[in-house]
Structure formats: structure tokens, C-alpha cells
Amino acid sequence: ERKSKVTLTPRRLTPGKVARPIVAGLALLVAPALANPPLAGPLDGFLASVKKTTLPNGLTLLVREQPGTGVVAINTWVKAGYFNEPDEVAGMAHLFEHMFFKGSKKFPGAEQISQELAAVGGDTNAGTIYDSTNYFFVVPTEGFGRALEIMADAIANPLFDAGELERESEVVIEESNRKLDNPPALSLERMIATSFTQHRIKRWRIGSNEVLRNIERANLLQFFRTLYLPQNMILSIAGDVRAADVEKAVAATFGTLTTAGFDKRRGPAEPAQTEFRYGSSTGDLKQGYSVFGWHTQGVGGDAELALDLASQILGSGRSSRFFRHVVGPDAAATANVFHYQFDDVGLLIAQASFDEARRAEVDRRLLGEIERLKIHGPTAYELALAKNSLRAQVVFALEDAVGQAQALAEAEARDGYLSLGARLAKLDRVTADEVRAAAKRFLSNDRLTLYHYAPNGTPELDRAAAFAQVQAAVATPPAAEPGNALPAAFSAVASAKVDRPATEVRLSNGARLVVRERPGAPSVAVGLYLDGGRSAESSANAGITQLAVSSLRRGAGARSGEEIDRSFEFLGTALSSDVTPDFLGVEMEVVAANLRPALELFADVVLHPTFPAEGIAEERALQLASVRRAFDSSTQRPQALALADLWPTHPYGLPAA
């Protein structure tokens, strides 16, 4: 279950990280996957290497060769999801995904497909969302033929065993029950249910327990026979294979699929929202949650890219307006924005968590930032930063075979795979006035739905009172944002032509430098790792490692924390950290063209941190908020209790934060 469009804000994969060595001393990993010679667009070389074929039965085949990697990803993308299931079997699309690899004609055992795939060194996973479902295998090159045979038989001849269906229904029901213990996910779904009156997006995505227990094999077969047909599918294959060989193998397997019986239906259309909507509920919580949703437009709308940029400017990263003006010790613990878009609906969503006593202040600040963007628009620096970030996200999604196969399939399903490059070119042309106009047009109170999820005992707020607070918050918007100077253009590093083994050298100060060159997506991953971590802590200072690592970015050399955040994010990257029981690390991933200034900034942060008192206090407040959120988590809390029981006197038993 993912969020935004892969064409600009990839929803399928987070960028893969470099394998992390646990070593004595210090190691710096630089793993470039550098671009082909520069062309007109950043993805021109990548897209030129993709071959598209349409089989006689209507199946779309995309192949991208990546010689020398030794790995192949096979992705079957089906253009059917939650939107295509009738109300009486809501939740079936997700259950269908669970059932899909539970036996086929050639591989009838419930675990046989997984075992056969494991026998050739492969792995499998799948995902369902509102308008699509995708299934993928990742295998060594020598296992490609067998993996394709397994995938094709699962697609063509699933068994849907009644006993397995009953068992998997209970598995999905447990997923649904766990979601009730996930406050951000629960409050988000309840906001969507409040925001829509007719469209199928308003339904509980995973389905109700009663319906799930009553879905029968005949329901799955009907869904399969009408939607899992070649004209409704894309097969995307990327990795160490030859396109000619792939085409022959696919023709012999997927090419035999029948086309008869196709019947793709959607539910009712959603009428335009013309009034403020409000909902609320309470639960056993340590923190409160507010979720705001504004109806926007479906895929391909005229304001699509401007709204993506608006969401990036408002709530993505530490230099975003929400982080700088809404998050803080006296307001929100978290605040972010994302943009849902599907064929016929769109929703821009802002979500925040906080101590319940600060709810009114958080809502006021958040809505104030929305209004500021509507009136004044973004600064030139903010607009460039947002474009760089979105561009980097597209590149990062193409780092490995799985990311390439998924990104290509999703783009093909929406606008054609070439839209990956075309959208980046179009993105460059979006102006600040267009972003402001899109915010003013869509982020209005009559398109807004607000949902409050509060701790038990919180006084209830009715719709009229909630709307009065919204109106008061936007009545006096903040002044325009001050602008920052745009930096000079950067020079790119040289590109890798072939895949090479890692090389290692010892720097003069004793640090180990490990470098691996790889052709492919024009991106570079950098990680700095040191012995240490939580094993060096005690009950008296538990959490200090996390606090120290997170405080690195609060000041370095002559740079302030705000300047560090702004500079990293302008380059389309951000610092991330690893604090494990035995080592700690700081990482970043950056578009290759921006490596030189990013590496200079990275070095300044890790070598010359100033640890300003005010910055440490702010990071401490955020970390304490994460501790409180962990008490609301159905996964983090029991894990913490289990570790404490396993290691009652060792640092391994201390809470992570």
C-alpha cells in the first residue's frame, strides 16, 4: 500500500541502501551507479535502453538489459485493485494478492511456488493499491527461465484452494486488526472515509472481518477471469538478461494467456465537494493526530505537477515549511504532506501528531502555512529545491532491478514508460505562479476534510466549532517567506561504464574507504560507519547515541542547522542515520551530478559538528515524542518489552530511542 505516483514521487520502493559492513574503526562506502554520457534529459540514456513489445494477445512487455549485475527482476503489473471490487466483497483484491502464490496447476502445493523460487535463489513479494496490483520475483540470472515459468503459471492457472482461502482470510483479518492499533494509518483511513461520499476510495481498504470471512472461491475466480487478462497487464523485466531471449521466453509462457471475458468496472463517481467536512474519534493513545485532506484531481490533471511541488514545499524534509514552522517543542512532533492521485480522484493530505494539549496550536500553524502558500507562493529557492527533490526520487527508484521493473511498469500503466523522462522535462517548466495558483484553487476550505483522532477523555468538538477554528486559522496568514540565494551549478563526476568489484584503500588517518562503481541510474550512495551504537549505553543515558547522531545536522563548522538542512535538500538528498546495538552510521543518497557539493557538506557535518544547545534541545523534544508514539504502536511496544526481557542487564535490552 503506497502513496504517490512513481513518475514523480515514487511509491513502490524506498531507495535501496548499500550493504553495511560492521567493521573495526571507520568505513566510508561510496557506491556510484553513474549515468551514461549526458543527454538532453537525466533519464534519456536509461529510457533508450528499454525495449517495449506488445504480444498478439495484448500483453505489454518491457525489457531493460543491465548486463553484469547477475540479477533479474520480473514484475507482473495488473491494472486492477480496490477500485475494481464490488462493495459486497470489499477487501477481496488484497485477499486475492495473498492467495495468488498459494498454488497453481504446475505447482499445486500451498508453499510450492515459494519453495521452487527459493531453490533457484529467488525471492518474491506483491502489493495491492487502489487501482493496481503487482507481483514480482527477484532471481539470479541463471534462475530466470524457471522463475518466469513459475510466474506465468501462477498468473494463468491459480488454484484458489478453499482451505487455503479460509486460512488466508484469517491472515488478512489479523492485518486489519493490527491496523486498528496504528494511529497514523487509522486516522488517515477515517479521514478518507469522511471526505468521500460515493467513490470506492471511502471504503476500509483491507475489508471488514465479516466480509473477508464470507468471500468464496467463486468470488476470486470471477475477479480473476474478468481482470487478470493480458490486455490488462504489463510484464516488466529488468536486469542481467538479453531482450531477445526474454521475448522468446515470454512468448512461450505469457503469450498463451487467453483474452476472453475481459470486464473491467469501476464504482460510482464522486461528486465535487463543496463544503467543509469533519470527523473525530478517540482511542487509547499517548498522542493526538490531525489529518487534513483536500480534493484535487485525478492523474493527468492540468495542476498535477504543481500540486506535487506544493506538497514537497509544504511537508517534505527538514527544510519544508511544516518542519520549520509547525514542528517544534511547543507544537507538532511530526507533520508531513503527500499527494494521492489515481485515475479519477486526487487527495492532498497533511498529517500531524502532537501532545493533545497542543492540538489547536498545531492545527492553526498548519493551516496558516497552507494559506501563506496560497497567497504568496513559493520562493525561487523553494521551487528549485522541490524540483531537485522530486527529480532525485525518480532517479533513486531506478537503482536496482526491482526498482526499474516496478517504475517502468507503473509509468507504462499510467502514461507510458517514456513519461518517466517527459514528466521530468515538464517539471522543469512549472513556475512559482503555477504552484501558487494550484494551491489557491484546490486547498480551499470547501474542499477540506479534517479528522481528529484524540486520546480517550478528550472533549468532543463538533463540526461547527471545528470549522470556526479553521476559519480563524486562515484569517491572518503569515507574511511571505524570505528567499535564499540559489547556489552555483555543480560539475558532475565521471560515469561508470561497467560493473566492477569493490575496491578498498586505507586513508592516511587510518579510515577505510570502500568504493564500488556500477552503471545504471545516475545516483551515488554514501555511508560513514563507526563502531559503537547502543551497546555503549547504560540505563542512565539510554538514547544518547540517537540524540548525538540526530544532532549532527544542527550545526557544523560555520553552518547553522537550518542551512545544513536547506543545502542537503536543495541537492535532492537528506542525511539518514543508523543506530544499531553495535555500530552507528550516517548516510545519504544523491544524484550523481550533485555528488561533489553533497560530499563536501556531508564531510563538514560528520567532521565538524558544533552541537548547539538549542538544536540538541529541539532534537531531544522530537526524540521524546517518538518514545511516546512507540507506546501507541502495536509493533514497537511489544518488541521493546521482549528485548527488555531477553537482556534485562545488557544494553541490548534498552529501548531504541
mmCIF file of C-alpha atoms in Angstrom, residues 441-589:
data_model
loop_
_atom_site.group_PDB
_atom_site.id
_atom_site.type_symbol
_atom_site.label_atom_id
_atom_site.label_comp_id
_atom_site.label_asym_id
_atom_site.label_seq_id
_atom_site.Cartn_x
_atom_site.Cartn_y
_atom_site.Cartn_z
ATOM 1 C CA ARG A 441 -7.549 26.616 -6.487
ATOM 2 C CA PHE A 442 -7.513 23.297 -4.627
ATOM 3 C CA LEU A 443 -6.543 23.956 -0.987
ATOM 4 C CA SER A 444 -9.740 25.792 -0.100
ATOM 5 C CA ASN A 445 -11.999 25.275 2.908
ATOM 6 C CA ASP A 446 -14.878 23.996 0.776
ATOM 7 C CA ARG A 447 -12.642 21.167 -0.463
ATOM 8 C CA LEU A 448 -11.250 20.395 3.018
ATOM 9 C CA THR A 449 -11.951 17.435 5.298
ATOM 10 C CA LEU A 450 -10.470 17.453 8.806
ATOM 11 C CA TYR A 451 -10.280 14.400 11.043
ATOM 12 C CA HIS A 452 -9.206 14.475 14.696
ATOM 13 C CA TYR A 453 -8.047 11.305 16.496
ATOM 14 C CA ALA A 454 -7.571 12.041 20.191
ATOM 15 C CA PRO A 455 -6.750 10.259 23.480
ATOM 16 C CA ASN A 456 -9.686 8.963 25.485
ATOM 17 C CA GLY A 457 -11.321 11.647 27.616
ATOM 18 C CA THR A 458 -10.625 14.498 25.183
ATOM 19 C CA PRO A 459 -13.627 16.866 24.958
ATOM 20 C CA GLU A 460 -15.525 16.366 21.705
ATOM 21 C CA LEU A 461 -15.529 19.097 19.061
ATOM 22 C CA ASP A 462 -18.500 19.398 16.708
ATOM 23 C CA ARG A 463 -18.342 20.358 13.032
ATOM 24 C CA ALA A 464 -19.359 23.983 13.575
ATOM 25 C CA ALA A 465 -16.671 24.539 16.214
ATOM 26 C CA ALA A 466 -14.043 22.780 14.071
ATOM 27 C CA PHE A 467 -14.951 24.925 11.067
ATOM 28 C CA ALA A 468 -14.777 28.084 13.176
ATOM 29 C CA GLN A 469 -11.225 27.139 14.188
ATOM 30 C CA VAL A 470 -10.291 26.536 10.544
ATOM 31 C CA GLN A 471 -11.666 29.918 9.513
ATOM 32 C CA ALA A 472 -9.819 31.649 12.347
ATOM 33 C CA ALA A 473 -6.543 29.952 11.387
ATOM 34 C CA VAL A 474 -6.635 31.243 7.807
ATOM 35 C CA ALA A 475 -7.941 34.709 8.660
ATOM 36 C CA THR A 476 -4.472 36.163 9.358
ATOM 37 C CA PRO A 477 -1.910 34.247 7.281
ATOM 38 C CA PRO A 478 1.837 34.664 7.955
ATOM 39 C CA ALA A 479 3.929 37.037 5.875
ATOM 40 C CA ALA A 480 5.767 35.850 2.779
ATOM 41 C CA GLU A 481 8.738 33.540 3.237
ATOM 42 C CA PRO A 482 12.155 35.204 2.958
ATOM 43 C CA GLY A 483 14.095 33.913 -0.026
ATOM 44 C CA ASN A 484 17.527 32.249 -0.141
ATOM 45 C CA ALA A 485 20.125 32.743 -2.842
ATOM 46 C CA LEU A 486 20.400 29.979 -5.430
ATOM 47 C CA PRO A 487 23.830 28.256 -5.420
ATOM 48 C CA ALA A 488 26.028 27.949 -8.486
ATOM 49 C CA ALA A 489 25.739 24.994 -10.849
ATOM 50 C CA PHE A 490 27.722 21.851 -10.000
ATOM 51 C CA SER A 491 30.126 19.754 -12.045
ATOM 52 C CA ALA A 492 29.287 16.070 -12.375
ATOM 53 C CA VAL A 493 31.577 13.175 -11.521
ATOM 54 C CA ALA A 494 32.678 10.768 -14.250
ATOM 55 C CA SER A 495 30.237 7.993 -15.133
ATOM 56 C CA ALA A 496 30.823 4.280 -14.647
ATOM 57 C CA LYS A 497 30.817 2.200 -17.828
ATOM 58 C CA VAL A 498 30.850 -1.303 -16.355
ATOM 59 C CA ASP A 499 30.018 -3.079 -13.122
ATOM 60 C CA ARG A 500 33.181 -3.510 -11.050
ATOM 61 C CA PRO A 501 34.112 -5.222 -7.789
ATOM 62 C CA ALA A 502 34.514 -3.046 -4.719
ATOM 63 C CA THR A 503 37.949 -1.527 -4.141
ATOM 64 C CA GLU A 504 39.338 -0.624 -0.729
ATOM 65 C CA VAL A 505 42.074 1.775 0.327
ATOM 66 C CA ARG A 506 43.316 2.949 3.707
ATOM 67 C CA LEU A 507 43.299 6.724 4.133
ATOM 68 C CA SER A 508 46.219 8.463 5.837
ATOM 69 C CA ASN A 509 44.230 8.800 9.067
ATOM 70 C CA GLY A 510 43.517 5.063 9.181
ATOM 71 C CA ALA A 511 39.946 5.171 7.900
ATOM 72 C CA ARG A 512 38.894 2.576 5.317
ATOM 73 C CA LEU A 513 37.444 3.831 2.035
ATOM 74 C CA VAL A 514 35.399 1.306 0.029
ATOM 75 C CA VAL A 515 34.210 2.238 -3.480
ATOM 76 C CA ARG A 516 32.114 0.303 -5.965
ATOM 77 C CA GLU A 517 31.291 1.561 -9.440
ATOM 78 C CA ARG A 518 28.064 0.456 -11.133
ATOM 79 C CA PRO A 519 26.397 1.623 -14.348
ATOM 80 C CA GLY A 520 22.681 2.334 -14.290
ATOM 81 C CA ALA A 521 20.696 5.065 -12.597
ATOM 82 C CA PRO A 522 22.724 8.282 -12.152
ATOM 83 C CA SER A 523 22.908 8.168 -8.351
ATOM 84 C CA VAL A 524 25.500 7.715 -5.623
ATOM 85 C CA ALA A 525 25.078 6.277 -2.128
ATOM 86 C CA VAL A 526 27.473 7.328 0.633
ATOM 87 C CA GLY A 527 27.703 5.914 4.141
ATOM 88 C CA LEU A 528 30.038 6.580 7.081
ATOM 89 C CA TYR A 529 30.115 3.848 9.761
ATOM 90 C CA LEU A 530 31.761 3.551 13.172
ATOM 91 C CA ASP A 531 31.912 1.027 15.973
ATOM 92 C CA GLY A 532 29.675 1.901 18.887
ATOM 93 C CA GLY A 533 25.927 2.173 18.970
ATOM 94 C CA ARG A 534 23.546 1.335 21.790
ATOM 95 C CA SER A 535 25.862 -1.314 23.266
ATOM 96 C CA ALA A 536 27.911 1.584 24.677
ATOM 97 C CA GLU A 537 24.870 2.982 26.542
ATOM 98 C CA SER A 538 23.502 2.315 30.013
ATOM 99 C CA SER A 539 20.142 2.816 31.691
ATOM 100 C CA ALA A 540 21.430 6.209 32.843
ATOM 101 C CA ASN A 541 21.997 7.561 29.311
ATOM 102 C CA ALA A 542 19.884 5.316 27.058
ATOM 103 C CA GLY A 543 19.090 7.106 23.795
ATOM 104 C CA ILE A 544 22.197 9.305 23.833
ATOM 105 C CA THR A 545 23.616 7.727 20.653
ATOM 106 C CA GLN A 546 20.460 8.506 18.708
ATOM 107 C CA LEU A 547 20.419 12.028 20.143
ATOM 108 C CA ALA A 548 24.057 12.594 19.192
ATOM 109 C CA VAL A 549 23.634 11.334 15.633
ATOM 110 C CA SER A 550 20.429 13.303 15.039
ATOM 111 C CA SER A 551 22.065 16.433 16.499
ATOM 112 C CA LEU A 552 24.915 16.311 13.958
ATOM 113 C CA ARG A 553 22.792 18.225 11.457
ATOM 114 C CA ARG A 554 22.001 21.026 13.922
ATOM 115 C CA GLY A 555 25.268 22.832 13.211
ATOM 116 C CA ALA A 556 28.703 22.176 11.650
ATOM 117 C CA GLY A 557 31.637 24.487 11.095
ATOM 118 C CA ALA A 558 30.180 27.868 10.177
ATOM 119 C CA ARG A 559 26.868 26.372 9.020
ATOM 120 C CA SER A 560 23.673 26.587 11.048
ATOM 121 C CA GLY A 561 21.282 23.659 11.301
ATOM 122 C CA GLU A 562 18.773 25.352 9.031
ATOM 123 C CA GLU A 563 21.473 25.996 6.440
ATOM 124 C CA ILE A 564 22.560 22.343 6.579
ATOM 125 C CA ASP A 565 19.016 21.062 6.050
ATOM 126 C CA ARG A 566 18.366 23.553 3.278
ATOM 127 C CA SER A 567 21.633 22.749 1.492
ATOM 128 C CA PHE A 568 21.199 18.966 1.620
ATOM 129 C CA GLU A 569 17.616 19.123 0.415
ATOM 130 C CA PHE A 570 18.440 21.558 -2.370
ATOM 131 C CA LEU A 571 20.796 18.849 -3.630
ATOM 132 C CA GLY A 572 17.895 16.383 -3.587
ATOM 133 C CA THR A 573 19.107 14.418 -0.592
ATOM 134 C CA ALA A 574 18.988 14.257 3.197
ATOM 135 C CA LEU A 575 21.045 12.716 5.955
ATOM 136 C CA SER A 576 19.757 9.470 7.376
ATOM 137 C CA SER A 577 21.223 7.550 10.276
ATOM 138 C CA ASP A 578 21.660 4.018 11.564
ATOM 139 C CA VAL A 579 21.898 3.484 15.293
ATOM 140 C CA THR A 580 22.115 -0.241 15.945
ATOM 141 C CA PRO A 581 23.202 -2.169 19.051
ATOM 142 C CA ASP A 582 26.747 -2.498 17.674
ATOM 143 C CA PHE A 583 27.516 0.317 15.241
ATOM 144 C CA LEU A 584 26.295 3.694 14.090
ATOM 145 C CA GLY A 585 26.256 5.266 10.682
ATOM 146 C CA VAL A 586 25.338 8.379 8.734
ATOM 147 C CA GLU A 587 24.166 8.023 5.130
ATOM 148 C CA MET A 588 22.984 9.944 2.116
ATOM 149 C CA GLU A 589 21.983 9.222 -1.448
#
